[in-house]
CSV table of C-alpha atoms in Angstrom, one decimal:
chain,number,residue,atom,x,y,z
A,1,UNK,CA,-18.7,-6.5,-15.3
A,2,UNK,CA,-17.5,-7.0,-12.0
A,3,UNK,CA,-15.8,-3.5,-10.2
A,4,UNK,CA,-13.1,-3.5,-7.8
A,5,UNK,CA,-13.6,-1.7,-4.7
A,6,UNK,CA,-10.9,0.6,-2.7
A,7,UNK,CA,-11.4,0.2,1.2
A,8,UNK,CA,-9.8,2.5,4.1
A,9,UNK,CA,-9.3,1.3,6.7
A,10,UNK,CA,-9.1,2.5,10.7
A,11,UNK,CA,-6.0,1.6,12.1
A,12,UNK,CA,-7.1,2.0,15.7
A,13,UNK,CA,-10.4,0.1,15.6
A,14,UNK,CA,-9.4,-2.5,12.1
A,15,UNK,CA,-12.3,-1.7,10.7
A,16,UNK,CA,-13.3,-0.8,7.3
A,17,UNK,CA,-14.5,3.0,7.7
A,18,UNK,CA,-14.8,3.8,3.7
A,19,UNK,CA,-15.7,2.2,0.6
A,20,UNK,CA,-15.7,2.9,-3.2
A,21,UNK,CA,-16.2,1.2,-6.6
A,22,UNK,CA,-12.9,1.8,-8.5
A,23,UNK,CA,-12.2,-0.6,-11.1
A,24,UNK,CA,-13.3,-3.1,-14.0
A,25,UNK,CA,-9.9,-5.0,-13.5
A,26,UNK,CA,-8.0,-5.7,-11.0
A,27,UNK,CA,-6.2,-2.8,-8.9
A,28,UNK,CA,-2.4,-3.5,-9.4
A,29,UNK,CA,-0.7,-1.0,-6.9
A,30,UNK,CA,-2.0,2.3,-4.9
A,31,UNK,CA,0.0,4.7,-3.7
A,32,UNK,CA,-0.6,8.7,-0.9
A,33,UNK,CA,0.9,11.8,-1.9
A,34,UNK,CA,3.5,13.0,0.3
A,35,UNK,CA,0.8,15.1,1.8
A,36,UNK,CA,-1.4,11.9,2.1
A,37,UNK,CA,-4.4,14.3,0.4
A,38,UNK,CA,-4.0,12.1,-2.6
A,39,UNK,CA,-4.0,8.9,-3.4
A,40,UNK,CA,-3.2,7.0,-7.4
A,41,UNK,CA,-4.6,3.8,-8.7
A,42,UNK,CA,-3.9,1.9,-11.5
A,43,UNK,CA,-5.7,-1.0,-13.1
A,44,UNK,CA,-5.2,-3.5,-15.6
A,45,UNK,CA,-6.8,-2.8,-19.1
A,46,UNK,CA,-6.9,0.0,-21.1
A,47,UNK,CA,-9.7,1.7,-19.3
A,48,UNK,CA,-9.9,4.5,-16.8
A,49,UNK,CA,-6.3,2.4,-15.7
A,50,UNK,CA,-5.0,5.9,-12.8
A,51,UNK,CA,-7.6,7.2,-11.1
A,52,UNK,CA,-6.6,10.5,-9.3
A,53,UNK,CA,-8.3,10.8,-5.7
A,54,UNK,CA,-9.3,13.5,-3.3
A,55,UNK,CA,-8.7,11.9,-0.2
A,56,UNK,CA,-9.9,15.1,1.7
A,57,UNK,CA,-12.4,13.8,5.1
A,58,UNK,CA,-11.3,10.4,4.4
A,59,UNK,CA,-13.7,10.2,1.7
A,60,UNK,CA,-12.1,9.2,-1.9
A,61,UNK,CA,-13.6,11.0,-4.4
A,62,UNK,CA,-12.2,10.8,-8.1
A,63,UNK,CA,-10.9,14.2,-9.6
A,64,UNK,CA,-9.5,12.8,-12.9
A,65,UNK,CA,-9.2,9.1,-14.8
A,66,UNK,CA,-6.8,8.5,-17.2
A,67,UNK,CA,-6.8,6.0,-20.6
A,68,UNK,CA,-3.0,4.1,-21.4
A,69,UNK,CA,-2.0,2.1,-23.4
A,70,UNK,CA,-0.7,-0.7,-20.3
A,71,UNK,CA,-1.7,-3.7,-19.5
A,72,UNK,CA,-0.2,-4.2,-16.0
A,73,UNK,CA,1.5,-1.6,-13.9
A,74,UNK,CA,3.4,0.2,-11.0
A,75,UNK,CA,2.4,3.6,-9.9
A,76,UNK,CA,4.2,6.4,-8.0
A,77,UNK,CA,3.1,10.2,-6.9
A,78,UNK,CA,4.6,13.3,-6.5
A,79,UNK,CA,2.9,16.9,-6.5
A,80,UNK,CA,1.3,17.7,-10.0
A,81,UNK,CA,3.1,14.7,-11.6
A,82,UNK,CA,2.2,11.4,-12.0
A,83,UNK,CA,4.9,8.5,-12.8
A,84,UNK,CA,2.8,5.1,-14.7
A,85,UNK,CA,5.5,1.3,-15.6
A,86,UNK,CA,4.5,-0.5,-17.9
A,87,UNK,CA,4.0,-4.1,-19.0
A,88,UNK,CA,6.5,-3.0,-22.0
A,89,UNK,CA,9.2,-1.9,-20.0
A,90,UNK,CA,8.5,2.2,-20.1
A,91,UNK,CA,7.4,4.5,-18.0
A,92,UNK,CA,5.2,7.4,-18.8
A,93,UNK,CA,5.5,10.7,-16.9
A,94,UNK,CA,1.9,12.2,-17.0
A,95,UNK,CA,1.1,15.6,-15.8
A,96,UNK,CA,-2.1,15.6,-13.4
A,97,UNK,CA,-2.7,19.7,-14.3
A,98,UNK,CA,-4.4,19.2,-17.8
A,99,UNK,CA,-4.0,15.2,-17.7
A,100,UNK,CA,-0.9,14.8,-20.4
A,101,UNK,CA,1.3,12.5,-21.4
A,102,UNK,CA,4.4,14.5,-20.9
A,103,UNK,CA,6.9,11.8,-22.4
A,104,UNK,CA,7.7,7.7,-22.3
A,105,UNK,CA,10.7,7.0,-21.0
A,106,UNK,CA,12.7,3.1,-22.2
A,107,UNK,CA,13.6,2.0,-19.4
A,108,UNK,CA,13.7,-1.5,-19.1
A,109,UNK,CA,13.0,-4.4,-20.9
A,110,UNK,CA,9.9,-6.1,-18.5
A,111,UNK,CA,7.7,-5.5,-17.0
A,112,UNK,CA,7.8,-2.5,-14.3
A,113,UNK,CA,7.3,-3.5,-10.5
A,114,UNK,CA,8.1,-0.8,-8.5
A,115,UNK,CA,8.9,2.8,-9.1
A,116,UNK,CA,9.3,5.0,-6.3
A,117,UNK,CA,9.9,9.3,-6.6
A,118,UNK,CA,12.3,11.1,-4.9
A,119,UNK,CA,12.0,14.9,-5.4
A,120,UNK,CA,13.2,14.6,-9.1
A,121,UNK,CA,15.0,11.4,-9.1
A,122,UNK,CA,12.7,8.3,-10.0
A,123,UNK,CA,13.9,4.3,-9.6
A,124,UNK,CA,12.1,2.0,-11.1
A,125,UNK,CA,12.3,-2.3,-10.6
A,126,UNK,CA,11.4,-4.8,-13.4
A,127,UNK,CA,11.0,-8.5,-14.3
A,128,UNK,CA,14.4,-7.9,-16.0
A,129,UNK,CA,16.4,-8.4,-12.5
A,130,UNK,CA,17.6,-4.9,-12.9
A,131,UNK,CA,16.5,-1.4,-10.4
A,132,UNK,CA,17.5,1.3,-12.8
A,133,UNK,CA,17.6,5.8,-11.1
A,134,UNK,CA,16.6,8.6,-13.9
A,135,UNK,CA,15.8,12.1,-13.6
A,136,UNK,CA,12.2,13.0,-14.5
A,137,UNK,CA,13.1,14.2,-18.4
A,138,UNK,CA,14.1,10.8,-18.6
A,139,UNK,CA,18.1,11.1,-18.2
A,140,UNK,CA,19.3,7.8,-16.6
A,141,UNK,CA,22.0,7.7,-14.3
A,142,UNK,CA,22.8,4.4,-12.5
A,143,UNK,CA,21.9,0.5,-13.4
A,144,UNK,CA,22.0,-1.4,-10.6
A,145,UNK,CA,22.1,-4.9,-11.6
A,146,UNK,CA,23.8,-8.3,-9.6
A,147,UNK,CA,26.5,-10.0,-11.1
A,148,UNK,CA,24.7,-13.3,-10.4
A,149,UNK,CA,21.5,-15.2,-9.7
A,150,UNK,CA,19.7,-12.4,-12.0
A,151,UNK,CA,15.7,-12.5,-11.1
A,152,UNK,CA,13.1,-10.7,-11.2
A,153,UNK,CA,12.7,-7.8,-9.4
A,154,UNK,CA,9.7,-7.2,-6.9
A,155,UNK,CA,10.0,-4.6,-4.5
A,156,UNK,CA,12.8,-2.0,-2.9
A,157,UNK,CA,12.7,0.7,-0.7
A,158,UNK,CA,15.9,3.4,-0.2
A,159,UNK,CA,16.8,4.8,2.4
A,160,UNK,CA,18.7,8.4,3.3
A,161,UNK,CA,21.5,6.8,4.4
A,162,UNK,CA,22.3,5.7,1.0
A,163,UNK,CA,21.2,2.1,1.1
A,164,UNK,CA,18.5,0.5,-1.6
A,165,UNK,CA,17.0,-2.6,-0.3
A,166,UNK,CA,16.4,-5.1,-3.4
A,167,UNK,CA,13.7,-8.1,-3.2
A,168,UNK,CA,13.8,-10.4,-6.0
A,169,UNK,CA,11.0,-13.4,-7.2
A,170,UNK,CA,12.7,-15.9,-5.6
A,171,UNK,CA,13.8,-14.9,-2.7
A,172,UNK,CA,17.1,-13.4,-2.3
A,173,UNK,CA,17.5,-9.5,-1.1
A,174,UNK,CA,20.3,-7.0,-1.1
A,175,UNK,CA,21.6,-3.9,0.8
A,176,UNK,CA,22.9,-2.0,-2.4
A,177,UNK,CA,25.2,1.1,-1.3
A,178,UNK,CA,23.6,3.5,-3.4
A,179,UNK,CA,26.2,5.5,-4.4
A,180,UNK,CA,29.0,3.1,-4.8
A,181,UNK,CA,27.0,0.8,-6.6
A,182,UNK,CA,28.0,-2.5,-4.9
A,183,UNK,CA,26.6,-4.9,-2.9
A,184,UNK,CA,27.1,-4.5,0.6
A,185,UNK,CA,24.6,-7.8,2.5
A,186,UNK,CA,22.7,-10.7,0.4
A,187,UNK,CA,21.2,-13.6,1.3
A,188,UNK,CA,18.5,-16.0,0.0
A,189,UNK,CA,15.5,-15.4,2.6
A,190,UNK,CA,12.9,-17.6,1.2
A,191,UNK,CA,11.6,-18.8,-1.9
A,192,UNK,CA,9.7,-15.1,-3.6
A,193,UNK,CA,9.4,-12.2,-1.7
A,194,UNK,CA,6.7,-10.0,-2.6
A,195,UNK,CA,6.8,-7.2,-0.2
A,196,UNK,CA,9.2,-4.8,1.7
A,197,UNK,CA,9.0,-2.3,4.2
A,198,UNK,CA,12.2,-0.5,5.9
A,199,UNK,CA,12.1,2.0,9.7
A,200,UNK,CA,15.0,3.1,10.5
A,201,UNK,CA,17.0,-0.1,11.8
A,202,UNK,CA,14.2,-2.7,11.4
A,203,UNK,CA,13.4,-4.3,8.1
A,204,UNK,CA,10.3,-6.0,7.3
A,205,UNK,CA,9.6,-9.0,4.5
A,206,UNK,CA,6.5,-10.9,3.4
A,207,UNK,CA,7.2,-13.7,1.0
A,208,UNK,CA,5.9,-16.4,-0.7
A,209,UNK,CA,5.7,-18.7,1.8
A,210,UNK,CA,3.1,-16.5,4.1
A,211,UNK,CA,5.6,-15.4,6.5
A,212,UNK,CA,6.3,-12.3,7.1
A,213,UNK,CA,9.8,-11.9,8.4
A,214,UNK,CA,11.5,-8.9,11.0
A,215,UNK,CA,15.0,-8.3,10.2
């Protein structure tokens, strides 16, 4: 079996400073915890497809591995809790101290493409075209769904000015008022959005056409 590696890069020298053999199938998602002391990675398959890593000293040391039933995933981590988004549209909530599967939330009608956790609130995006807001106990709070041009959600970003930015597989970019659940602005910007980031007054999008756009 070919082993897929995780690499740590120094952004000043632009060089790889550490590489570790991680998974036996494609790595689908990576996420640091808020203190950057832990990294969680997930891959396709059902054997050791979720691994928690110790980041002390800039090196990667596995401290836990979990075998789940998923075949594709998105992951996020907060303290001792990690969430795993599954290909059947469900979300698994894991307590890393045991580790134990705390609960499974039947969240979406298609693959989970992106997850974010903010304190005790969870946001999930899916190929069913929706973004949903949840509590950690699995209670649905809100559903964000456009009235037209419903396409698979590929990525989203939330900011604390009460806005939610959502990109989809057909290149539509939508800015939602988070509390009013209404679209403030939308546009088709490319043929497909793969990733987004948002800092201050600037938005960056990475697209299918290989272009990086700054807004």
